[in-house]
GROMACS .gro file of C-alpha atoms in nm:
model
  200
    1MET     CA    1  10.511   5.688   9.724
    2SER     CA    2  10.521   5.950   9.450
    3PRO     CA    3  10.719   6.276   9.481
    4LEU     CA    4  10.390   6.469   9.480
    5GLU     CA    5  10.254   6.264   9.772
    6LEU     CA    6  10.579   6.324   9.961
    7GLN     CA    7  10.561   6.700   9.894
    8HIS     CA    8  10.207   6.712  10.035
    9GLY     CA    9  10.324   6.522  10.341
   10VAL     CA   10  10.609   6.769  10.401
   11ALA     CA   11  10.377   7.069  10.348
   12GLY     CA   12  10.129   6.935  10.603
   13SER     CA   13  10.407   6.869  10.853
   14VAL     CA   14  10.557   7.216  10.827
   15ALA     CA   15  10.217   7.382  10.872
   16THR     CA   16  10.174   7.177  11.190
   17LEU     CA   17  10.484   7.329  11.353
   18LEU     CA   18  10.335   7.678  11.365
   19HIS     CA   19   9.982   7.561  11.441
   20ASP     CA   20  10.092   7.362  11.746
   21ALA     CA   21  10.307   7.644  11.883
   22VAL     CA   22   9.995   7.859  11.899
   23MET     CA   23   9.741   7.593  11.998
   24ASN     CA   24   9.929   7.381  12.256
   25PRO     CA   25   9.827   7.597  12.557
   26ALA     CA   26   9.461   7.578  12.451
   27GLU     CA   27   9.487   7.199  12.427
   28VAL     CA   28   9.632   7.180  12.779
   29VAL     CA   29   9.345   7.388  12.919
   30LYS     CA   30   9.081   7.190  12.726
   31GLN     CA   31   9.210   6.855  12.849
   32ARG     CA   32   9.235   6.971  13.209
   33LEU     CA   33   8.876   7.091  13.199
   34GLN     CA   34   8.770   6.754  13.052
   35MET     CA   35   8.935   6.549  13.327
   36PHE     CA   36   8.705   6.349  13.552
   37ASN     CA   37   8.660   6.551  13.876
   38SER     CA   38   8.844   6.846  13.722
   39PRO     CA   39   8.923   7.105  13.991
   40TYR     CA   40   8.888   7.390  13.741
   41THR     CA   41   8.563   7.583  13.706
   42SER     CA   42   8.642   7.786  13.393
   43VAL     CA   43   8.903   7.846  13.125
   44VAL     CA   44   9.032   8.157  13.302
   45ALA     CA   45   9.050   7.980  13.639
   46CYS     CA   46   9.239   7.692  13.480
   47VAL     CA   47   9.492   7.924  13.310
   48ARG     CA   48   9.551   8.121  13.630
   49THR     CA   49   9.587   7.813  13.851
   50VAL     CA   50   9.822   7.631  13.613
   51GLN     CA   51  10.034   7.946  13.567
   52ARG     CA   52  10.054   8.006  13.943
   53THR     CA   53  10.116   7.647  14.056
   54GLU     CA   54  10.317   7.501  13.766
   55GLY     CA   55  10.452   7.799  13.576
   56PHE     CA   56  10.427   7.900  13.210
   57GLY     CA   57  10.620   7.590  13.104
   58ALA     CA   58  10.320   7.371  13.196
   59PHE     CA   59  10.141   7.498  12.885
   60TYR     CA   60  10.424   7.361  12.670
   61ARG     CA   61  10.514   7.048  12.869
   62SER     CA   62  10.356   6.833  12.597
   63TYR     CA   63  10.469   7.047  12.300
   64THR     CA   64  10.739   6.809  12.178
   65THR     CA   65  10.499   6.517  12.217
   66GLN     CA   66  10.229   6.719  12.039
   67LEU     CA   67  10.468   6.780  11.749
   68THR     CA   68  10.584   6.420  11.759
   69MET     CA   69  10.220   6.319  11.719
   70ASN     CA   70  10.091   6.586  11.483
   71VAL     CA   71  10.380   6.594  11.237
   72PRO     CA   72  10.346   6.221  11.159
   73PHE     CA   73   9.966   6.253  11.173
   74GLN     CA   74   9.963   6.527  10.909
   75ALA     CA   75  10.229   6.356  10.696
   76ILE     CA   76  10.036   6.027  10.700
   77HIS     CA   77   9.709   6.212  10.650
   78PHE     CA   78   9.824   6.406  10.342
   79ILE     CA   79  10.013   6.115  10.189
   80THR     CA   80   9.716   5.880  10.236
   81TYR     CA   81   9.477   6.136  10.089
   82GLU     CA   82   9.695   6.182   9.782
   83PHE     CA   83   9.737   5.805   9.745
   84MET     CA   84   9.360   5.751   9.768
   85GLN     CA   85   9.296   6.027   9.515
   86GLU     CA   86   9.542   5.861   9.280
   87GLN     CA   87   9.341   5.538   9.309
   88LEU     CA   88   8.987   5.682   9.302
   89ASN     CA   89   9.029   6.002   9.101
   90PRO     CA   90   9.349   5.980   8.891
   91HIS     CA   91   9.245   6.271   8.664
   92ARG     CA   92   9.196   6.491   8.971
   93ASP     CA   93   8.853   6.610   8.862
   94TYR     CA   94   8.611   6.757   9.110
   95HIS     CA   95   8.447   6.437   9.235
   96PRO     CA   96   8.282   6.483   9.578
   97GLN     CA   97   8.248   6.110   9.656
   98SER     CA   98   8.618   6.045   9.601
   99HIS     CA   99   8.711   6.344   9.819
  100ILE     CA  100   8.486   6.225  10.102
  101VAL     CA  101   8.612   5.865  10.090
  102SER     CA  102   8.976   5.969  10.052
  103GLY     CA  103   8.945   6.217  10.339
  104ALA     CA  104   8.779   5.962  10.568
  105VAL     CA  105   9.038   5.692  10.493
  106ALA     CA  106   9.325   5.940  10.538
  107GLY     CA  107   9.189   6.049  10.876
  108ALA     CA  108   9.133   5.693  10.993
  109VAL     CA  109   9.482   5.573  10.896
  110ALA     CA  110   9.655   5.876  11.047
  111ALA     CA  111   9.449   5.858  11.368
  112ALA     CA  112   9.512   5.487  11.423
  113ALA     CA  113   9.886   5.517  11.352
  114THR     CA  114   9.937   5.807  11.595
  115THR     CA  115   9.713   5.695  11.885
  116PRO     CA  116  10.009   5.593  12.106
  117LEU     CA  117  10.145   5.944  12.079
  118ASP     CA  118   9.803   6.091  12.158
  119VAL     CA  119   9.777   5.877  12.472
  120CYS     CA  120  10.118   6.003  12.591
  121LYS     CA  121  10.029   6.363  12.509
  122THR     CA  122   9.707   6.338  12.708
  123LEU     CA  123   9.892   6.203  13.012
  124LEU     CA  124  10.144   6.489  12.990
  125ASN     CA  125   9.869   6.750  12.956
  126THR     CA  126   9.643   6.622  13.233
  127GLN     CA  127   9.906   6.504  13.485
  128GLU     CA  128   9.641   6.267  13.627
  129ASN     CA  129   9.744   6.228  13.991
  130LEU     CA  130   9.569   5.895  14.047
  131ALA     CA  131   9.738   5.736  13.745
  132LEU     CA  132  10.079   5.882  13.827
  133SER     CA  133  10.068   5.791  14.196
  134SER     CA  134   9.971   5.432  14.108
  135VAL     CA  135  10.314   5.391  13.943
  136ASN     CA  136  10.497   5.596  14.209
  137VAL     CA  137  10.553   5.908  13.998
  138SER     CA  138  10.582   6.211  14.224
  139GLY     CA  139  10.576   6.569  14.102
  140HIS     CA  140  10.504   6.649  13.739
  141LEU     CA  141  10.559   6.406  13.457
  142SER     CA  142  10.760   6.567  13.178
  143GLY     CA  143  10.901   6.455  12.847
  144MET     CA  144  10.786   6.213  12.585
  145LEU     CA  145  11.017   5.932  12.696
  146ASN     CA  146  10.883   5.948  13.052
  147ALA     CA  147  10.528   5.952  12.920
  148PHE     CA  148  10.595   5.643  12.706
  149LYS     CA  149  10.743   5.459  13.005
  150THR     CA  150  10.455   5.560  13.233
  151VAL     CA  151  10.185   5.457  12.983
  152TYR     CA  152  10.357   5.118  12.952
  153GLN     CA  153  10.368   5.081  13.332
  154LEU     CA  154   9.998   5.170  13.353
  155GLY     CA  155   9.866   4.947  13.075
  156GLY     CA  156  10.136   4.760  12.888
  157LEU     CA  157  10.121   4.760  12.508
  158PRO     CA  158   9.738   4.782  12.496
  159GLY     CA  159   9.767   5.103  12.699
  160TYR     CA  160   9.911   5.282  12.397
  161PHE     CA  161   9.591   5.215  12.202
  162ARG     CA  162   9.334   5.321  12.459
  163GLY     CA  163   9.064   5.514  12.276
  164VAL     CA  164   9.183   5.418  11.926
  165GLN     CA  165   8.830   5.339  11.806
  166ALA     CA  166   8.691   5.669  11.936
  167ARG     CA  167   8.984   5.856  11.781
  168VAL     CA  168   8.931   5.693  11.441
  169ILE     CA  169   8.553   5.747  11.454
  170TYR     CA  170   8.610   6.113  11.541
  171GLN     CA  171   8.870   6.174  11.270
  172MET     CA  172   8.692   6.004  10.979
  173PRO     CA  173   8.401   6.249  10.941
  174SER     CA  174   8.621   6.541  11.044
  175THR     CA  175   8.877   6.483  10.769
  176ALA     CA  176   8.611   6.380  10.516
  177ILE     CA  177   8.430   6.710  10.570
  178ALA     CA  178   8.752   6.914  10.566
  179TRP     CA  179   8.877   6.764  10.239
  180SER     CA  180   8.540   6.778  10.062
  181VAL     CA  181   8.493   7.146  10.156
  182TYR     CA  182   8.853   7.222  10.055
  183GLU     CA  183   8.809   7.051   9.717
  184LEU     CA  184   8.472   7.225   9.660
  185PHE     CA  185   8.618   7.571   9.716
  186LYS     CA  186   8.926   7.487   9.511
  187TYR     CA  187   8.696   7.379   9.227
  188LEU     CA  188   8.472   7.688   9.254
  189LEU     CA  189   8.765   7.931   9.268
  190THR     CA  190   8.946   7.760   8.979
  191LYS     CA  191   8.627   7.750   8.771
  192HIS     CA  192   8.563   8.119   8.839
  193LYS     CA  193   8.920   8.206   8.736
  194VAL     CA  194   8.892   8.006   8.412
  195GLU     CA  195   8.557   8.169   8.328
  196ARG     CA  196   8.702   8.517   8.386
  197ARG     CA  197   8.996   8.444   8.156
  198ALA     CA  198   8.760   8.308   7.887
  199SER     CA  199   8.547   8.623   7.900
  200LEU     CA  200   8.845   8.856   7.842
   0.00000   0.00000   0.00000
């Protein structure tokens, strides 16, 4: 791993800290609304019910797990993207195909590697009663370690990789689009800046 790849990995990780602090409550609400037989009828109803019955802390119950998942995800994502660019586009020219392929591979690798953490985060966010009662967990599940133990009780090692294919399939086009758009705008802005300097 080159120093530049490592720097990109650190930059992506640090950006994730702030992003997740703001977005974790929204993720909790989204996942609760997506649950099978969700008791919530709207976003507002979900927020009010969770706040009243579980307290404000419920919106951040999975925050450490979210960070534990997203920091490695972004580090792996950025490092893999830079590695792929080094292989496919060593001169770092604007080359849409290399950006799309590198972005897709980076998303797939990061998604597959962090699926166990995503499974634990989902269990913490949804607090699925049927799953928790089947392993005699009463009350609210909290903490990453408890989530890891509970997922293992529910499904053994394969339980940590439930949904890995769907997660990879979702991330590949998402990261391919994000990187190709990022590289396009970077190219256009840099080209515009160079042209302005040349005209002076």
